[in-house]
mmCIF file of C-alpha atoms in Angstrom:
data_model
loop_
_atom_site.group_PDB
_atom_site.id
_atom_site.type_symbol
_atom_site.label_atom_id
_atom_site.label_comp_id
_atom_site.label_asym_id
_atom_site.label_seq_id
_atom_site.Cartn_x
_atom_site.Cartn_y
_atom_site.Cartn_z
ATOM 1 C CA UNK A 599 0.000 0.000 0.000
ATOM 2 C CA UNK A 600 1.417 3.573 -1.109
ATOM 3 C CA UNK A 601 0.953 7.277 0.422
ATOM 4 C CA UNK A 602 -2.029 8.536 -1.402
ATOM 5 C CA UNK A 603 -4.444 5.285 -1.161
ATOM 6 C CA UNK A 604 -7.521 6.808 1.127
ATOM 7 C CA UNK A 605 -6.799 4.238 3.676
ATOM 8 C CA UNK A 606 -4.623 4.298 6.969
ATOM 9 C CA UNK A 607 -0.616 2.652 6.046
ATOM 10 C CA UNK A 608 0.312 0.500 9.232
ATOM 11 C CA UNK A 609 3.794 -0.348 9.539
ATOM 12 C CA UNK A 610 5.403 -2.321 12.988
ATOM 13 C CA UNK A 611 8.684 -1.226 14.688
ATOM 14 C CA UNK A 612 11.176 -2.816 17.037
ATOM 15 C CA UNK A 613 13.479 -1.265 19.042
ATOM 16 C CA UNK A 614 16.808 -2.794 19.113
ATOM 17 C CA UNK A 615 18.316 0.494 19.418
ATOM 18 C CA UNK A 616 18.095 3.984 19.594
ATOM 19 C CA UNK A 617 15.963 4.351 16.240
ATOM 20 C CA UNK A 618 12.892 1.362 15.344
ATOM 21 C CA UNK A 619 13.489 -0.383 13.068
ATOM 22 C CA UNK A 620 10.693 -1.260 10.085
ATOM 23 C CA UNK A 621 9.610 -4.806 9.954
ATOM 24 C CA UNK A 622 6.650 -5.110 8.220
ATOM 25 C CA UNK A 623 6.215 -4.938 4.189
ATOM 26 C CA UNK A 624 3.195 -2.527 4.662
ATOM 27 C CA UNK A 625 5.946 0.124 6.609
ATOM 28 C CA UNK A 626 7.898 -0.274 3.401
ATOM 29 C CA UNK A 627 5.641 0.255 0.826
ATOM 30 C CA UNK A 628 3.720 2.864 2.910
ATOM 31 C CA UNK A 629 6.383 5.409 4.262
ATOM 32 C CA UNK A 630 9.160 4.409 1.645
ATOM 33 C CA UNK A 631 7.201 4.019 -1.701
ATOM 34 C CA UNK A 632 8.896 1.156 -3.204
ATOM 35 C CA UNK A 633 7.369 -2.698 -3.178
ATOM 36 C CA UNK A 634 10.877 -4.429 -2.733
ATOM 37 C CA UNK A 635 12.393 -5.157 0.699
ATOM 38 C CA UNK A 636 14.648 -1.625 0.496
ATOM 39 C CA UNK A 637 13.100 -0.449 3.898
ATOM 40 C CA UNK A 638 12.490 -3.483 6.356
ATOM 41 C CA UNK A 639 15.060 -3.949 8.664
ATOM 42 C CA UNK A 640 16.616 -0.364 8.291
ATOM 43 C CA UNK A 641 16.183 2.368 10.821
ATOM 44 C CA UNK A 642 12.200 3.893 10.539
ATOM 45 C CA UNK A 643 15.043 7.506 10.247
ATOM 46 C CA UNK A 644 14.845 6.786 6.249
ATOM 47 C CA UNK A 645 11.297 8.305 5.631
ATOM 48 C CA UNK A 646 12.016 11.127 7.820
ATOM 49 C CA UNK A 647 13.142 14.374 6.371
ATOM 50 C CA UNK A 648 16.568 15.580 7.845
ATOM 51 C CA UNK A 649 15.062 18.805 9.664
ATOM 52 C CA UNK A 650 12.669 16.797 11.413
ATOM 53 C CA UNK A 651 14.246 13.634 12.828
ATOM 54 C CA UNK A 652 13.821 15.650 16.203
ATOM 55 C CA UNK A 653 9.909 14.542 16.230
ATOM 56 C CA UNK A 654 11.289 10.503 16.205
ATOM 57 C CA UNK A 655 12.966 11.313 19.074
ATOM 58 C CA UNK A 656 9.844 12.787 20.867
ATOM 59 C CA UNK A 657 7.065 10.119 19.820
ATOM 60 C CA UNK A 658 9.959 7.234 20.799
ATOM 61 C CA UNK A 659 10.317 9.103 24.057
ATOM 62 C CA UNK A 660 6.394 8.975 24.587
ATOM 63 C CA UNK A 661 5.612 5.612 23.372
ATOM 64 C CA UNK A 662 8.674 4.368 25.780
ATOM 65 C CA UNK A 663 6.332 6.193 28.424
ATOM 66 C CA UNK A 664 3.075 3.817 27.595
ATOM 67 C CA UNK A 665 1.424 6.867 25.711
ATOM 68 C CA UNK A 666 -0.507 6.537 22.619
ATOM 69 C CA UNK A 667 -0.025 9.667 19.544
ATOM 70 C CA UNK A 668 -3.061 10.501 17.809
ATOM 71 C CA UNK A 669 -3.334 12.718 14.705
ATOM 72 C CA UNK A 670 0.351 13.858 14.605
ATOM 73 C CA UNK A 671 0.445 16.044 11.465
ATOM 74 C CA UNK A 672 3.583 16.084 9.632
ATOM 75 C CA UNK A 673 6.360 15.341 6.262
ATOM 76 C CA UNK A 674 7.808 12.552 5.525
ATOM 77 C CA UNK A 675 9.631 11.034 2.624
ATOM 78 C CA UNK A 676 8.947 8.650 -0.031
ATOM 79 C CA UNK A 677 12.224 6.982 -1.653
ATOM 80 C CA UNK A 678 12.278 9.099 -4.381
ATOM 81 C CA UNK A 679 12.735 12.208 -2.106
ATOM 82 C CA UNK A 680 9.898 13.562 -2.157
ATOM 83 C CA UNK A 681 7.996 15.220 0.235
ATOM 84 C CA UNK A 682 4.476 14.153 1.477
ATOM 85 C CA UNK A 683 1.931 15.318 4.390
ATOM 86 C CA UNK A 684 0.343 12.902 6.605
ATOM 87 C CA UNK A 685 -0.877 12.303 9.800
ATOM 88 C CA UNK A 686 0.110 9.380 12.087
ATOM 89 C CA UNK A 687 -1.143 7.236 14.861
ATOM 90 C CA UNK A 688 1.119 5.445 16.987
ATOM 91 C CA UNK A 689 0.512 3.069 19.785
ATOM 92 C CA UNK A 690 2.674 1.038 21.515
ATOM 93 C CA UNK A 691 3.424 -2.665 21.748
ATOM 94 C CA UNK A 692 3.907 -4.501 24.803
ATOM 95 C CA UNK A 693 4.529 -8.378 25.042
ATOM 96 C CA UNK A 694 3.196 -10.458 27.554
ATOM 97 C CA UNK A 695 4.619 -9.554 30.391
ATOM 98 C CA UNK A 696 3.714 -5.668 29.524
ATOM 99 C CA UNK A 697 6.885 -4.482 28.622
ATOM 100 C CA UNK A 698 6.911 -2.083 25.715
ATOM 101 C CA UNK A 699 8.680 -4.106 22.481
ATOM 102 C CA UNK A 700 8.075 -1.617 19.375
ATOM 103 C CA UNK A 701 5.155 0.338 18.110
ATOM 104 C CA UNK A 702 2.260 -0.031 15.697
ATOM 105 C CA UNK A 703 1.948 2.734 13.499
ATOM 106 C CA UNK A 704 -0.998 4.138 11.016
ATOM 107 C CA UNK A 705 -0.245 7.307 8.692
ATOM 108 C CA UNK A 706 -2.731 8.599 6.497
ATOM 109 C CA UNK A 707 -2.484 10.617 3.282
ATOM 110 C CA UNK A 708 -3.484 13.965 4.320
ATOM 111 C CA UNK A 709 -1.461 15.982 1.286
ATOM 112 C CA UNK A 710 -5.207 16.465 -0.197
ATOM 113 C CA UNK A 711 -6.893 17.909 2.566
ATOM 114 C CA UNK A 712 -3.653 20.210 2.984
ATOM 115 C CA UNK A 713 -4.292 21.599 -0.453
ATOM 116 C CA UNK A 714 -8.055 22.308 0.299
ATOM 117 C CA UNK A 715 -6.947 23.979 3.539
ATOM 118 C CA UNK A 716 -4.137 26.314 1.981
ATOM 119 C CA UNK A 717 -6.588 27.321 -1.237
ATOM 120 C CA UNK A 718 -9.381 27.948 1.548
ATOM 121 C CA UNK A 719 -6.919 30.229 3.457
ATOM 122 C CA UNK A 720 -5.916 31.905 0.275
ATOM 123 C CA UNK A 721 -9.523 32.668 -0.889
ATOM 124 C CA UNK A 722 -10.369 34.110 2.522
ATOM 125 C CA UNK A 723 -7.250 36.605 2.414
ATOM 126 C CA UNK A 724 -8.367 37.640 -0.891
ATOM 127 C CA UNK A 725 -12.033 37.824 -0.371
ATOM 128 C CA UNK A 726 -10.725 40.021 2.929
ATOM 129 C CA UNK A 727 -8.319 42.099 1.042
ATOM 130 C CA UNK A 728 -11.401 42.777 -1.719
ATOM 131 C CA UNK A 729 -14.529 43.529 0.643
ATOM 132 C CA UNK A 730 -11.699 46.152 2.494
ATOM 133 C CA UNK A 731 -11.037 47.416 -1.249
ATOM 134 C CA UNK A 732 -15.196 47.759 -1.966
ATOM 135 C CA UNK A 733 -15.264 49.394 1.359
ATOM 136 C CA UNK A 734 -12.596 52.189 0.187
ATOM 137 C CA UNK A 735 -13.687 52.723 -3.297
ATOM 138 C CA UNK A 736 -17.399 53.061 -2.016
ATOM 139 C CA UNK A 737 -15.899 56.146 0.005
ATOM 140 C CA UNK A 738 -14.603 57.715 -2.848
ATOM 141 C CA UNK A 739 -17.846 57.082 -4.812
ATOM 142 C CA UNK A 740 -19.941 58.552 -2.039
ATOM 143 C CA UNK A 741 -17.081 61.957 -2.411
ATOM 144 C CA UNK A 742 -17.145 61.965 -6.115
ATOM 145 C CA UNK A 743 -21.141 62.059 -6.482
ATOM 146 C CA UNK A 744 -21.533 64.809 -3.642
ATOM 147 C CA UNK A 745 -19.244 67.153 -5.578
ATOM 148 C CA UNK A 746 -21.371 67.399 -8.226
ATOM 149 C CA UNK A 747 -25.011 66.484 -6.940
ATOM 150 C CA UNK A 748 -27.475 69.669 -6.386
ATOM 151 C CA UNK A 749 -29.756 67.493 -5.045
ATOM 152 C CA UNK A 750 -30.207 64.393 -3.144
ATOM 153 C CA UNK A 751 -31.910 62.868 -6.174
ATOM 154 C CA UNK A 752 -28.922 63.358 -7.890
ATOM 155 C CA UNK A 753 -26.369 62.034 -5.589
ATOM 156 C CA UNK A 754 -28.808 59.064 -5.202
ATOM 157 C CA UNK A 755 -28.705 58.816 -9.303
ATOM 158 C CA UNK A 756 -24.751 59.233 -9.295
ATOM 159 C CA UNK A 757 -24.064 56.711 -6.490
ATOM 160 C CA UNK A 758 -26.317 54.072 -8.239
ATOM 161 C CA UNK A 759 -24.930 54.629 -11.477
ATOM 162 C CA UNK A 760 -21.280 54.341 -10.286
ATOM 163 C CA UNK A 761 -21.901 51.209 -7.969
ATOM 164 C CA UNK A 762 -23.531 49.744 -10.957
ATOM 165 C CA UNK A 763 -19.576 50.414 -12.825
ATOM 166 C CA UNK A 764 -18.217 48.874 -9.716
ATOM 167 C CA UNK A 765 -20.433 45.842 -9.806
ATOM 168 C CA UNK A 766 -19.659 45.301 -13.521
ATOM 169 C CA UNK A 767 -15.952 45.978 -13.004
ATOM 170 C CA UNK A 768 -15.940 43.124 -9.661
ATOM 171 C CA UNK A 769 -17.918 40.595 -12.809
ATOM 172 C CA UNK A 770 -14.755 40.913 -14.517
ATOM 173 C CA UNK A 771 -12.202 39.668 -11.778
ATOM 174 C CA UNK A 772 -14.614 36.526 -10.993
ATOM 175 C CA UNK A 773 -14.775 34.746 -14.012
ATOM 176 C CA UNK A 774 -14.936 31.482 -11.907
ATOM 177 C CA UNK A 775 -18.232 32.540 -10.160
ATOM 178 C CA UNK A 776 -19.823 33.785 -13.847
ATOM 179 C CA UNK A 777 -20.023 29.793 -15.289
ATOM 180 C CA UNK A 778 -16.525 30.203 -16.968
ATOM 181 C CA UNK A 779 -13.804 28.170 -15.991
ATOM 182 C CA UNK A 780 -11.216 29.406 -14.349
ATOM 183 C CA UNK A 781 -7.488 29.639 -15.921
ATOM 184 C CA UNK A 782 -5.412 31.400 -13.376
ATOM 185 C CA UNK A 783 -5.035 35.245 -12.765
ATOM 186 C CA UNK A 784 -9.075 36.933 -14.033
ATOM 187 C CA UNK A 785 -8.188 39.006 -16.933
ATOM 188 C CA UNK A 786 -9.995 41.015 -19.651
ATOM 189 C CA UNK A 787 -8.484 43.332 -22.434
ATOM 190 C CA UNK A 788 -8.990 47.222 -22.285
ATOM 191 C CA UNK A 789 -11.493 47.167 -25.470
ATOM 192 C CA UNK A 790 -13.690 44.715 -23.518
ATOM 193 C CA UNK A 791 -13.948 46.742 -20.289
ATOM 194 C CA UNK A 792 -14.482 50.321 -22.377
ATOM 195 C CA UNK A 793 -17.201 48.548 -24.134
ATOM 196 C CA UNK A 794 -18.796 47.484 -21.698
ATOM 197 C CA UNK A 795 -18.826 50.653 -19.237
ATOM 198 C CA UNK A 796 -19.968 52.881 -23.184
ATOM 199 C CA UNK A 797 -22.521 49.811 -23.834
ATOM 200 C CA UNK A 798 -25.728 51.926 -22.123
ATOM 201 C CA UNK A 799 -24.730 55.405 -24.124
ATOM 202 C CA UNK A 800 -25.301 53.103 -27.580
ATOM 203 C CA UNK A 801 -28.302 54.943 -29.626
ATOM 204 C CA UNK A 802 -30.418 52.436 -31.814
ATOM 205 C CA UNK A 803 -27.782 49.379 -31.634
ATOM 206 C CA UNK A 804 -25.229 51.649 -33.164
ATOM 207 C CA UNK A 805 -21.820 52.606 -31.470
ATOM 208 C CA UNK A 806 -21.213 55.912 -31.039
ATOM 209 C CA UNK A 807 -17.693 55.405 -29.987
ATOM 210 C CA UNK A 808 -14.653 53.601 -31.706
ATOM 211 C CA UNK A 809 -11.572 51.858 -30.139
ATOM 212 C CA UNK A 810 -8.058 52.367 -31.637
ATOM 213 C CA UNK A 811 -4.842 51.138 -31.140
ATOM 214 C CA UNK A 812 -3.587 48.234 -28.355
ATOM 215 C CA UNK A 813 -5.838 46.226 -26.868
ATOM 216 C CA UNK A 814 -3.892 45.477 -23.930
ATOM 217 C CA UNK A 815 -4.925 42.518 -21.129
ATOM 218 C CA UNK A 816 -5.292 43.921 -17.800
ATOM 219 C CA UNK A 817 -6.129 42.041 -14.617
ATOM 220 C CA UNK A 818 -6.900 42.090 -10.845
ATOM 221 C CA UNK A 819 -7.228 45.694 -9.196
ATOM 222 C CA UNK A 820 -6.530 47.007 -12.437
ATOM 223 C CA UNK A 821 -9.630 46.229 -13.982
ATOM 224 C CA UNK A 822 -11.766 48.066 -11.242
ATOM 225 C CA UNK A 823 -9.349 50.955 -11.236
ATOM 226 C CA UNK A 824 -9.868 51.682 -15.142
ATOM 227 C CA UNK A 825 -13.711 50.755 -14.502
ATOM 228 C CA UNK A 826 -13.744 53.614 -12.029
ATOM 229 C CA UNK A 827 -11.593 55.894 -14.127
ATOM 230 C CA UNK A 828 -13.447 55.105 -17.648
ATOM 231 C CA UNK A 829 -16.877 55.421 -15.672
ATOM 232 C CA UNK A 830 -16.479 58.816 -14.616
ATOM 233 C CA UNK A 831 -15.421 60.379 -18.417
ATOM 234 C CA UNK A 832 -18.402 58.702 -19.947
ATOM 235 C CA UNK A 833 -20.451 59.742 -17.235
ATOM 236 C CA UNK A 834 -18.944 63.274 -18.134
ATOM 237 C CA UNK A 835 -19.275 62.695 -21.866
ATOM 238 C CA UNK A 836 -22.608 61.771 -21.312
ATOM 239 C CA UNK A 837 -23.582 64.786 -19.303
ATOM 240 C CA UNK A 838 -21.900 67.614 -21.045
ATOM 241 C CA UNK A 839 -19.891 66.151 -23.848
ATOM 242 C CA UNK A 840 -19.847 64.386 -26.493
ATOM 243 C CA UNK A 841 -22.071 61.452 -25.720
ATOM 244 C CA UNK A 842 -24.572 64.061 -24.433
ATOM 245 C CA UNK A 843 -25.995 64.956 -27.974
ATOM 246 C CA UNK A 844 -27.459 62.895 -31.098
ATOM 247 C CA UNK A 845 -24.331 63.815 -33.328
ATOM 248 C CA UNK A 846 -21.528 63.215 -30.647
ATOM 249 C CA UNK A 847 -19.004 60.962 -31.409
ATOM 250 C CA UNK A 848 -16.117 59.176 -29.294
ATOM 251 C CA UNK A 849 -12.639 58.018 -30.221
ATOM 252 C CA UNK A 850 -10.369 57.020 -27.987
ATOM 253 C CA UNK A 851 -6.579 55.989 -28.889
ATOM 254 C CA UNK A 852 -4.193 53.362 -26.918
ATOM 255 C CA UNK A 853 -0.784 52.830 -27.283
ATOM 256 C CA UNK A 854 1.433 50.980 -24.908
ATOM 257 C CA UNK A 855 5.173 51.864 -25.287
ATOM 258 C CA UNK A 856 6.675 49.195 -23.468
ATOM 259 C CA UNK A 857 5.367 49.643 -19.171
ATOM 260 C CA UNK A 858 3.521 52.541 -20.498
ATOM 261 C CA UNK A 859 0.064 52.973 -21.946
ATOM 262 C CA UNK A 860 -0.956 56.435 -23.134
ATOM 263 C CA UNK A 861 -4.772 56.930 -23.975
ATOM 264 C CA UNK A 862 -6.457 59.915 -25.315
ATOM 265 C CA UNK A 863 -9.898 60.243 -24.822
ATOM 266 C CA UNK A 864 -11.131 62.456 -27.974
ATOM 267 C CA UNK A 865 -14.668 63.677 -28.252
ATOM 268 C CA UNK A 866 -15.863 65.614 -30.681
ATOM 269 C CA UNK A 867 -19.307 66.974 -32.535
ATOM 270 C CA UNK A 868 -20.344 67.788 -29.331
ATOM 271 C CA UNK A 869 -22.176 70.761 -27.755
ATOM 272 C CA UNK A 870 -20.748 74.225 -27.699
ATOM 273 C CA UNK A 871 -19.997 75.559 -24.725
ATOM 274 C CA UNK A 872 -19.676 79.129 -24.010
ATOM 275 C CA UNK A 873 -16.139 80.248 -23.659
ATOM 276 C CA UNK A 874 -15.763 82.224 -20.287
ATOM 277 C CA UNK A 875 -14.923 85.854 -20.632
ATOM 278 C CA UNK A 876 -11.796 86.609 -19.162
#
């Protein structure tokens, strides 16, 4: 029986020394990942890595003492060298006149379970790092729509349109939790996002708007920054610029020069504007 199998690997040891020594096939094939006779009669030392040979020492000294170790998590090592987690069980073995003569031992495959536990932890950090993120950018929202709201029907109008641009922005860094699989970092191109944040300024089906230039990926907080960033010039566009009117029309023009990326956001046919009097 090999690490890995989903049931417990017993193996025996005798003490006839310092370390136990393996006598039992199911100790060799178990802890030492070969099906030969490589690991019975040599020291139990050979499937433990060198930094922990400290914890034999510590579960001998307790099963010398008549105690039984339950769930000990920890590494050991298959004969190829590598590196597996399990979890043992070891109870001593007395003869018949009580004294203590070796020790039976179980270990289980808990490498699995290890994953699951480390891609929990990780997916808890992150959703904690986001919800603090959501927290902060809905702070700024709040300050950016009371700048410019006269009334409390318009801040209530520019928080709900900009939380909407949030929301659609978070869709984009979840592609996992949308039906999609997932295949690593969440990433969508520039074109994709500005599309999506111009899609509700579209009049009869047709774009008013055209994309030039690089069409760059961009992932993880980027994609909510641009969201943000994009939001508020169409929001602009839409109010007093271009996008505003029937004729209005939108280019914007992306170039990355190597870590770089210059846009320019070009409106024009839209309203005129009075120029101040100075």
């Amino acid at each position: 029986m090999r690490f890995g199998e989903p049931s417990g690997c017993r193996a025996i040891s005798v003490y006839p020394g310092r370390h136990p020594m393996c006598r039992t096939r199911s100790c060799q094939s178990a802890e030492h990942g070969d099906e030969g006779g490589g690991a019975i009669g040599n020291p139990i030392t050979i499937v433990i890595p060198p930094d922990r040979l400290d914890e034999e020492l510590a579960i001998l000294a307790r099963i010398q003492a008549g105690e039984r170790v339950d769930h000990f998590e920890t590494i050991r090592r298959r004969k190829d060298g590598t590196l597996i987690d399990i979890s043992l069980t070891i109870s001593p073995i007395r003869d018949g006149n009580g004294k203590i003569i070796g020790a039976s031992k179980i270990a289980r495959d808990i490498s699995e379970r290890k994953r699951a536990a480390e891609r929990e932890e990780l997916l808890m950090r992150e959703m904690h790092h986001r919800v603090k993120n959501l927290f902060a950018i809905t702070g700024s929202i709040i300050t950016l729509a009371a700048r410019t709201a006269k009334t409390t029907a318009d801040l209530a109008a520019g928080m709900k349109d900009r939380l909407m641009a949030l929301s659609r922005a978070h869709e984009m860094t979840l592609p996992s939790l949308n039906g999609e699989e997932a295949t690593g970092a969440p990433e969508t191109t520039l074109f994709q996002l500005l599309s999506n944040i111009l899609a509700p300024y579209e009049r009869d089906g047709a774009n008013r708007w055209q994309l030039i230039g690089d069409d760059i990926d961009i992932g993880g907080t980027k994609i909510t920054n641009f969201a943000l960033l994009f939001h508020e010039f169409a929001t602009n566009a839409a109010k007093y610029g271009a996008l505003s009117v029937e004729e209005g029309k939108l280019d914007i023009v992306a170039a990355a020069k190597g870590e770089i990326l210059e846009i320019v956001w070009l409106e024009s046919s839209g309203p005129q504007h009075a120029v101040p009097e100075t």
